[in-house]
Short mmCIF file of C-alpha atoms and ligand atoms in Angstrom, two decimals:
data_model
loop_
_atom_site.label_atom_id
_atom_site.label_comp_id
_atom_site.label_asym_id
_atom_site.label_seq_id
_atom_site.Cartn_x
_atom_site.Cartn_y
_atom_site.Cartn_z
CA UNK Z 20 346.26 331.82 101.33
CA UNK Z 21 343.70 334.13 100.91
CA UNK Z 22 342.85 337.45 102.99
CA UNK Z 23 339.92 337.97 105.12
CA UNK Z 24 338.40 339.69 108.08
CA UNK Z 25 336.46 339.17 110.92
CA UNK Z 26 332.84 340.59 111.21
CA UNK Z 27 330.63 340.63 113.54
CA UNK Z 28 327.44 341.36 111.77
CA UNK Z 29 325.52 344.31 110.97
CA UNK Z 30 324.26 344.29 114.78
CA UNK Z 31 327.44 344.34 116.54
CA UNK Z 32 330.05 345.64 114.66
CA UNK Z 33 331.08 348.87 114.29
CA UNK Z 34 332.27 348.83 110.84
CA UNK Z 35 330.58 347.46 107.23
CA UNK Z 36 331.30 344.82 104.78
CA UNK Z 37 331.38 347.96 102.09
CA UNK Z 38 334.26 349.03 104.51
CA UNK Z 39 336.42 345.44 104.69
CA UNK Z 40 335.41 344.94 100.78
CA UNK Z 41 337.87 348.81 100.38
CA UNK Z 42 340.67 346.90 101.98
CA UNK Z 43 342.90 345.52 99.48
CA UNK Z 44 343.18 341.72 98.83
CA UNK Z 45 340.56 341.30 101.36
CA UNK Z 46 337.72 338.46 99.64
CA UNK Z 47 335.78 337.65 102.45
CA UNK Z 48 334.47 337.84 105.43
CA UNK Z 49 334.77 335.56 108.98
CA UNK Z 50 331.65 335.59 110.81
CA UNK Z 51 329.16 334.31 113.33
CA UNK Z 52 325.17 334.73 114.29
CA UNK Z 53 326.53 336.58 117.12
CA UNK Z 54 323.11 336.66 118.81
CA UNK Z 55 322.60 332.77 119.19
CA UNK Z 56 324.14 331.35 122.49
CA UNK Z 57 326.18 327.37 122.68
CA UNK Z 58 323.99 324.33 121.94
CA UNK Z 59 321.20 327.05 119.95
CA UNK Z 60 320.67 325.02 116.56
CA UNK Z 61 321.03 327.71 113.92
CA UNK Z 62 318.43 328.57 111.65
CA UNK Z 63 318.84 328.40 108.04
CA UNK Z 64 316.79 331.31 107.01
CA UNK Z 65 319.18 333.35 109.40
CA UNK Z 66 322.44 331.48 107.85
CA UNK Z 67 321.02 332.65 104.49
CA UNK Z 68 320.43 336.13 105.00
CA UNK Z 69 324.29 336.35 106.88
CA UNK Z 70 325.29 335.07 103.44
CA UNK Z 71 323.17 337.45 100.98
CA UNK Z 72 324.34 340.27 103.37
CA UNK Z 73 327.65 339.48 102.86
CA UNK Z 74 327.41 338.94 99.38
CA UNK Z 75 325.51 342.05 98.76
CA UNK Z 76 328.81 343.77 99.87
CA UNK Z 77 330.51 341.54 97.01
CA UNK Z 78 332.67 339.42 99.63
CA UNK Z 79 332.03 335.59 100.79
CA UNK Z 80 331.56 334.01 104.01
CA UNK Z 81 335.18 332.75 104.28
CA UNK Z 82 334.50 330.69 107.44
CA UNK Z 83 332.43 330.87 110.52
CA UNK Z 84 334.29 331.86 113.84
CA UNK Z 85 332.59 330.62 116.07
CA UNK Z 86 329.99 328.01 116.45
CA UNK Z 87 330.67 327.75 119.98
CA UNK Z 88 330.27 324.56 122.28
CA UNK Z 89 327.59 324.23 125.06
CA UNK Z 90 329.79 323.29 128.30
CA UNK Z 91 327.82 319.69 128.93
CA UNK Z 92 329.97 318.78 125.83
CA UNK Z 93 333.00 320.12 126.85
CA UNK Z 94 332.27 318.82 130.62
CA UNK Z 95 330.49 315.66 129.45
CA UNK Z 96 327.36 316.12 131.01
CA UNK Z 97 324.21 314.58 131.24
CA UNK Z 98 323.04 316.64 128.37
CA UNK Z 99 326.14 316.40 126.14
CA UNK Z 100 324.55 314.00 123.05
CA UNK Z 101 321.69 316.22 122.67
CA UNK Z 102 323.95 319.16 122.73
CA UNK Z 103 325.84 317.35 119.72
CA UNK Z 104 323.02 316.84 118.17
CA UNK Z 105 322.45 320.33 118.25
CA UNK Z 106 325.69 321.04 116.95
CA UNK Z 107 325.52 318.40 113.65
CA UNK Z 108 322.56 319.93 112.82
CA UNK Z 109 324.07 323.44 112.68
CA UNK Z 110 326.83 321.50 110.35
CA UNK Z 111 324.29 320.21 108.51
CA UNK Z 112 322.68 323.71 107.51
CA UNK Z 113 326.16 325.18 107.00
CA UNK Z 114 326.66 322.77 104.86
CA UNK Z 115 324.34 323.30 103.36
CA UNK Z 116 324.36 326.73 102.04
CA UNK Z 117 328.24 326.05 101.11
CA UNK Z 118 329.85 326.86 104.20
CA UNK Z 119 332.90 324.69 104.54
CA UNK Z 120 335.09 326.23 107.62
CA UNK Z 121 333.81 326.39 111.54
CA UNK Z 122 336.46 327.48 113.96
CA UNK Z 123 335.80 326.63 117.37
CA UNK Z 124 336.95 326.44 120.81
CA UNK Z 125 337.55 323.84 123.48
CA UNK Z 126 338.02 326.18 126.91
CA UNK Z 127 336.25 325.73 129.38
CA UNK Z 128 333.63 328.50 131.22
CA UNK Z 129 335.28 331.23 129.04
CA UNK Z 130 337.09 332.16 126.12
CA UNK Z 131 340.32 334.49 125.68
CA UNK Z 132 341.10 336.52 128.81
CA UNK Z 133 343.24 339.76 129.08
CA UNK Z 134 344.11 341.95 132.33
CA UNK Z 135 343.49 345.10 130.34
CA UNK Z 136 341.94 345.89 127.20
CA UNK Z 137 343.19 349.68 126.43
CA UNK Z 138 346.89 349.90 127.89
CA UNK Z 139 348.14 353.17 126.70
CA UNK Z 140 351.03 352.83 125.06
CA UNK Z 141 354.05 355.49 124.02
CA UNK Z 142 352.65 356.70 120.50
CA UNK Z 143 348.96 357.01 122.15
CA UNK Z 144 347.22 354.11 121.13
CA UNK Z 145 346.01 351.06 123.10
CA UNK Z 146 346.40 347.97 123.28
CA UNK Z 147 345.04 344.66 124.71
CA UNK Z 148 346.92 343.37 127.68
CA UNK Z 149 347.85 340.36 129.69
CA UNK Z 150 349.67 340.35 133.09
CA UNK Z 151 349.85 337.38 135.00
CA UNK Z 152 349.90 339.38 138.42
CA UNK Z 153 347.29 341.41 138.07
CA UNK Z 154 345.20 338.12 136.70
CA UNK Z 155 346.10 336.20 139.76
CA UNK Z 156 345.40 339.04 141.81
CA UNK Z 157 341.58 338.27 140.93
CA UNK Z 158 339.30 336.10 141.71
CA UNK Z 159 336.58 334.98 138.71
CA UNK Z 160 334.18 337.49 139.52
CA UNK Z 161 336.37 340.68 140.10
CA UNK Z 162 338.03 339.41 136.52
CA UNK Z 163 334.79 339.69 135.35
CA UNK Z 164 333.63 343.24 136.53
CA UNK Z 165 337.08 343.86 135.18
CA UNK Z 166 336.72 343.30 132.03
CA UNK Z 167 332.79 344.57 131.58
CA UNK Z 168 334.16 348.10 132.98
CA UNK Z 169 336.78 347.88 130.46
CA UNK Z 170 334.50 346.59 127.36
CA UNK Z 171 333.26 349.92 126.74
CA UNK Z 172 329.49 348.15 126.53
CA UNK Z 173 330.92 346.19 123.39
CA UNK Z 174 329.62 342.50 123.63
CA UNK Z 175 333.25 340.69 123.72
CA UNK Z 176 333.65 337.31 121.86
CA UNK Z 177 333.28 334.59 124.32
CA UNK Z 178 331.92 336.75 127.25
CA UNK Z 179 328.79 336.09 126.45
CA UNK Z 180 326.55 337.86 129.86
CA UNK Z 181 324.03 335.09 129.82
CA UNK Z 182 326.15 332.40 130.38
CA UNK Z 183 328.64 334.72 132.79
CA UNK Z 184 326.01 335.29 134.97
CA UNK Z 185 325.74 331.40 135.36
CA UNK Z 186 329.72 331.46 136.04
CA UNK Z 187 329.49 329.97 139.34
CA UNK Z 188 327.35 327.30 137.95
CA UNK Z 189 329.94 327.02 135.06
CA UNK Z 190 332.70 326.56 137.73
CA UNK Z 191 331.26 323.86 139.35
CA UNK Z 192 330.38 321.50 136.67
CA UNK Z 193 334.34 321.63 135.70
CA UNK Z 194 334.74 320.40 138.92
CA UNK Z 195 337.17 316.67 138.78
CA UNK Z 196 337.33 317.29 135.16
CA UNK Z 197 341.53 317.71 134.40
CA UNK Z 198 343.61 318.15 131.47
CA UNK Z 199 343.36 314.20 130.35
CA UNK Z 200 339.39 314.14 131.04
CA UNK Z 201 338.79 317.27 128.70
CA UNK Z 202 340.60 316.09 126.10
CA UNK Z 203 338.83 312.37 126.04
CA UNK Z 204 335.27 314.72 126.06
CA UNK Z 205 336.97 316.69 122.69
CA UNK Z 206 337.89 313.36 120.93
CA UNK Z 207 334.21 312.29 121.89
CA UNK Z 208 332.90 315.37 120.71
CA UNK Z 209 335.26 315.58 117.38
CA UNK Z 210 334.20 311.49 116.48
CA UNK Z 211 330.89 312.23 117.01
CA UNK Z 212 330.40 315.14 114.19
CA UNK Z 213 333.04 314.35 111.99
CA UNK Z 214 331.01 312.12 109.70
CA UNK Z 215 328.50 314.78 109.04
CA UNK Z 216 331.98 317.06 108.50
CA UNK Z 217 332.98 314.78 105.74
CA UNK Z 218 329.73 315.04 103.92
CA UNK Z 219 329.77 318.03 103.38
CA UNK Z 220 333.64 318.87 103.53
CA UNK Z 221 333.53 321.59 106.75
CA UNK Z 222 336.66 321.82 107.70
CA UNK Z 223 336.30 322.14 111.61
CA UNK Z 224 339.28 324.34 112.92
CA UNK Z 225 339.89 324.77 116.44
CA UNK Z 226 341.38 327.90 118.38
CA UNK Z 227 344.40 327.19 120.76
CA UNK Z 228 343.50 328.53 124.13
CA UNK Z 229 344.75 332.05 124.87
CA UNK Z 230 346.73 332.59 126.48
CA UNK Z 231 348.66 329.27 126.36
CA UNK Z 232 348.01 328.10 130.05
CA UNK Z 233 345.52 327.36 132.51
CA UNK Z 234 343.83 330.20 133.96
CA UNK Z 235 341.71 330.25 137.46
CA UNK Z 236 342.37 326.72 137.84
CA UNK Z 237 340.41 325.49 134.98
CA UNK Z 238 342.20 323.31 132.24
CA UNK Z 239 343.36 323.94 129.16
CA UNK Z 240 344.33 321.41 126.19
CA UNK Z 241 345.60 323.26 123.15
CA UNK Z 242 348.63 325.35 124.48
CA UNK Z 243 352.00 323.82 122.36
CA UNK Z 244 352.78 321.68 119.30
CA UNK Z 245 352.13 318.35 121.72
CA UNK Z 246 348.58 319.14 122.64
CA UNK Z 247 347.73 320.57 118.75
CA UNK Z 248 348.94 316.90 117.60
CA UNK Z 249 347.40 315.39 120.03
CA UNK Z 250 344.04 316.39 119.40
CA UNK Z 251 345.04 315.39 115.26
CA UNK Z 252 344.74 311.91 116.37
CA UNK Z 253 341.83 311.94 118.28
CA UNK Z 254 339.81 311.98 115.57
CA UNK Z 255 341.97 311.28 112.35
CA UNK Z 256 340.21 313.12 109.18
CA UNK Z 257 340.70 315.26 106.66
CA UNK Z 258 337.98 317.68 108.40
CA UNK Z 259 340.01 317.59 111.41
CA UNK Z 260 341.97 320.27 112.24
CA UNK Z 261 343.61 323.56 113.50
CA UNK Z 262 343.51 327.46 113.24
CA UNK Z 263 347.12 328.74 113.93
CA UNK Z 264 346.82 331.37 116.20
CA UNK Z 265 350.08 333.69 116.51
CA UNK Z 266 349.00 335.79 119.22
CA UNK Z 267 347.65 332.44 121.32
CA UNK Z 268 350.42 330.12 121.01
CA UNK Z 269 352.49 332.81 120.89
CA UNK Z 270 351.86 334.12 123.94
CA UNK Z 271 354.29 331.55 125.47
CA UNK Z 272 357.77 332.34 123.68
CA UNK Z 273 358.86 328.57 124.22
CA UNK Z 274 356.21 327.70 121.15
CA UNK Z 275 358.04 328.27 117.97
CA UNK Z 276 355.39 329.32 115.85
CA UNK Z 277 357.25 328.49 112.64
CA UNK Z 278 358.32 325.60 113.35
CA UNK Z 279 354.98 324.34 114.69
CA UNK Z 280 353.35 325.53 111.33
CA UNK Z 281 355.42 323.47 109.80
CA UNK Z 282 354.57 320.42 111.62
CA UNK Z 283 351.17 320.37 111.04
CA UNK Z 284 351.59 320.99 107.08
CA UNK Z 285 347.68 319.80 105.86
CA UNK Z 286 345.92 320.12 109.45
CA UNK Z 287 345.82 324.03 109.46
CA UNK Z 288 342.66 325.13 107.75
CA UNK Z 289 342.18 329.05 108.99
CA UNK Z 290 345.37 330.86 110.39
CA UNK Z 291 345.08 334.35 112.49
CA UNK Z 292 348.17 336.43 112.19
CA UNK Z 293 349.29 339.14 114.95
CA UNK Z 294 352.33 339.87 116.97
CA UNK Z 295 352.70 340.21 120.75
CA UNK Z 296 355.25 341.95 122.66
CA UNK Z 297 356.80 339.70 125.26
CA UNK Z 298 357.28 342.49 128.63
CA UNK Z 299 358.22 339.50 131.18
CA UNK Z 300 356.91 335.86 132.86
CA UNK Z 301 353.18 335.70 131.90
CA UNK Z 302 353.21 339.11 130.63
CA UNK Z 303 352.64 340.57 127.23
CA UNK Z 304 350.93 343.64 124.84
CA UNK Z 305 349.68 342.73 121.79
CA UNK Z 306 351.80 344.72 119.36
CA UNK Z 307 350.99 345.86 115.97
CA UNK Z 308 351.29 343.39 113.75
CA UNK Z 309 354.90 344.26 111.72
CA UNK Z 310 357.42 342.12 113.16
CA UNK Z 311 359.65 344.77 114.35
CA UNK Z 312 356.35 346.33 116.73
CA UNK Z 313 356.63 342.94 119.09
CA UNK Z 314 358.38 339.46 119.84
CA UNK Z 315 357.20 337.38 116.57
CA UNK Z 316 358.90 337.30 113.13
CA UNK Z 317 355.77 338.09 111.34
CA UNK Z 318 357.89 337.20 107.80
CA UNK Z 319 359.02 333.54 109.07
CA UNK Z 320 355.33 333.06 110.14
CA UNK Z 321 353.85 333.66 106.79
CA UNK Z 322 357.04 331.91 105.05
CA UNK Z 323 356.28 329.05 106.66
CA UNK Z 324 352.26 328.98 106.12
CA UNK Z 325 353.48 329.66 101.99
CA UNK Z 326 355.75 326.89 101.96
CA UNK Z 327 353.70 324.03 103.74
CA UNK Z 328 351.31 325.00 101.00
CA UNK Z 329 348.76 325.97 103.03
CA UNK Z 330 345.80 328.04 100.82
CA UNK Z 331 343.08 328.04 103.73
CA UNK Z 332 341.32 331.74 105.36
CA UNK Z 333 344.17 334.23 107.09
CA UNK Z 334 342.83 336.80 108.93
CA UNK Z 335 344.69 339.66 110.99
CA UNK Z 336 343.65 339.38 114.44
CA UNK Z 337 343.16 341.62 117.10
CA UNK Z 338 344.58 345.18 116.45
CA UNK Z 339 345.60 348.42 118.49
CA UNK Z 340 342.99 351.12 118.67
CA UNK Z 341 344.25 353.94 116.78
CA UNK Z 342 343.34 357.22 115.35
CA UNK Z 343 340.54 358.07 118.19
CA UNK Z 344 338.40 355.22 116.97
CA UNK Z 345 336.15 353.56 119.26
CA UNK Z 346 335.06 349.71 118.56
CA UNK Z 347 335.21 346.54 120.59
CA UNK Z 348 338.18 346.17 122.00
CA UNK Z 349 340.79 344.70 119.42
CA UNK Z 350 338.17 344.35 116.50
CA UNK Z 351 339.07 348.54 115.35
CA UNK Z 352 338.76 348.58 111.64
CA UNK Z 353 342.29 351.02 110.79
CA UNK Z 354 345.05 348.74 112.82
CA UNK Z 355 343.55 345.58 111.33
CA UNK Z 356 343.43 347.15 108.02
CA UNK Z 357 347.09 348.23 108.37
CA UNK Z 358 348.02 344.75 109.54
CA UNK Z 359 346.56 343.02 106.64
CA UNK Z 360 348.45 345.18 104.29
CA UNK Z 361 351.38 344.17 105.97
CA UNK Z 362 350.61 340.70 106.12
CA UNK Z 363 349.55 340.86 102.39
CA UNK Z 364 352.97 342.81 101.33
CA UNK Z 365 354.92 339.75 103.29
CA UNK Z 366 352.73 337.78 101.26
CA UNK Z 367 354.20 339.01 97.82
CA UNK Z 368 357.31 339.49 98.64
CA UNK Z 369 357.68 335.78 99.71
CA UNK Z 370 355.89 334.57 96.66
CA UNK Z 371 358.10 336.96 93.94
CA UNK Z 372 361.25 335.59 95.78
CA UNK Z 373 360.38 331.99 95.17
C1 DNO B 428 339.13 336.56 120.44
C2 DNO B 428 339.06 335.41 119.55
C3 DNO B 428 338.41 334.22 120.21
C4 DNO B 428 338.13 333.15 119.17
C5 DNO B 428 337.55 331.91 119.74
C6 DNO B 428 337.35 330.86 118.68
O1 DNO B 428 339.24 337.65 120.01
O2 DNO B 428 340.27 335.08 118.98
O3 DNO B 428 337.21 334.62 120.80
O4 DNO B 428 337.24 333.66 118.24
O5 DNO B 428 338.32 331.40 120.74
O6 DNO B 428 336.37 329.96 119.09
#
């Protein structure tokens, strides 16, 4: 397992790659051309300089979270095979200069979604949020004026404004398309750029929906151990596979994150470790990360990632913001820097015991 941490490139992020580099065990970095938008083909001479800055700061480019998918893939579309075209050629470049992880997502219209992004809580820091309620209380495009009053004018991962202000559009071509439907357009999608996957050994990791369960209506296809094996045999490879996602899966308590670790011993290539704080039906914080902060059992998570064997990317997701800082919401540089520690003292203890 090695230790890394999510950046969001010297345009976006608050914080440095000198700063993650000061964070013990950390070795590299996750990270994205923020600034290109689904279906863009990426360009190598920007892929190159992401890499030199991040090697500059003496880290690596652990994996790349996300290359994201253009919707006429996910929706099947007129335009979907020149979309994965698009997308193989973005492998292909990756590839190219060495990069050998792409986590991705399958939602539809949007990614993640949270009813509040800076709860207070008791000792004075905030938190990211979910409350069914006060979700269903909404409709799309009050969630969405929601969430932009709440972002603080941080660009959020997965809200990207050009495509939200085509939401309605967005809406409508998921129209017919269910659960069974989306899933027969990600095995398409998966056969499709697997071969180019294999050449070059990118290891193509994709992000259970969060939280675990449809949201406005729209399906969702990577919620609980069935769908994540599912989606295994879709497209059987060595290329194919998972990022664990604590805080997604575990958003619904009937997942047993442990256990579903160990089920899919060999198909998890990037895991992201955090806790959440169970308050009710459909309703959680997202906690610190130490076990005893939330609902998880932080030390059975990482026991079981040791002992499948798995020696992939972990990153510590989203954290609390703490200490006055300001930073996109969850992506603060002192809670994720305390939860790594944690994660990384786990770590040790775990391995001296064995
Ligand atoms: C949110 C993130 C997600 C994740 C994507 C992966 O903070 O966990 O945006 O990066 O779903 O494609």
């Amino acid at each position: 397992m090695k230790m890394t941490f999510r950046w969001f490139g010297d345009k976006f992020d608050t914080i440095t790659p000198e700063q993650i580099r000061q964070i013990p065990a950390v070795v590299g970095v996750i990270t994205t051309l923020y600034d290109t938008m689904p279906g863009e083909v990426w360009e190598t001479a920007a892929i190159r300089a992401l890499k030199e800055r991040v090697e500059r700061a003496g880290l690596e480019i652990s994996g790349i979270e996300s290359v994201n998918i253009h919707d006429a893939i996910k929706a099947a579309s007129s335009e979907r095979d020149m979309y994965i075209e698009n997308y193989i050629k973005t492998l292909e470049r990756l590839g190219e200069q060495g990069i050998d992880l792409v986590c991705y997502n399958f939602m539809p219209v949007f990614d993640w979604t949270r009813s509040d992004l800076a709860k207070p809580r008791s000792d004075g820091s905030t938190v990211l949020s979910y409350d069914a309620e006060i979700i269903e209380s909404m409709d799309f495009e009050q969630m969405l004026e929601s969430i932009g009053s709440k972002s603080e004018g941080y660009l959020l991962p997965g809200w990207e404004p050009e495509r939200m202000a085509r939401n309605k559009e967005l809406f409508e071509i998921y129209k017919g398309i269910d659960e069974h439907k989306l899933k027969e357009n990600l095995g398409y999608f998966l056969r499709a750029i697997m071969p180019v996957c294999e050449k070059y050994n990118i290891k193509m990791a994709i992000h259970p929906d969060d939280p675990a369960w449809s949201v406005f209506g729209l399906p969702r296809i990577v919620k609980d151990a069935e769908d994540l094996q599912e989606l295994i045999n879709l497209a059987p490879s060595p290329c194919n596979g998972i990022t664990l996602c604590t805080g997604s899966l575990g958003s619904n308590p009937e997942n047993d994150i442990p256990a579903i670790i160990r089920s899919l011993k060999g198909k998890i290539h990037f895991a992201h470790t955090r806790n959440v704080k169970y308050l009710g039906y459909r309703k959680f914080d997202e906690s610190a990360h130490l076990s005893d902060d939330g609902s998880l059992d932080m030390y059975e998570i990482i026991k079981a990632l040791y002992d499948i064997g798995f020696d992939g990317p972990v990153r510590p997701d989203h954290g609390r913001m703490v200490w006055g800082e300001k930073s996109m919401p969850g992506y603060g540089l002192y809670d994720r820097a305390m939860g790594i520690c944690y994660l990384s003292g786990l770590l040790e203890a775990i391995r001296k015991q064995k």
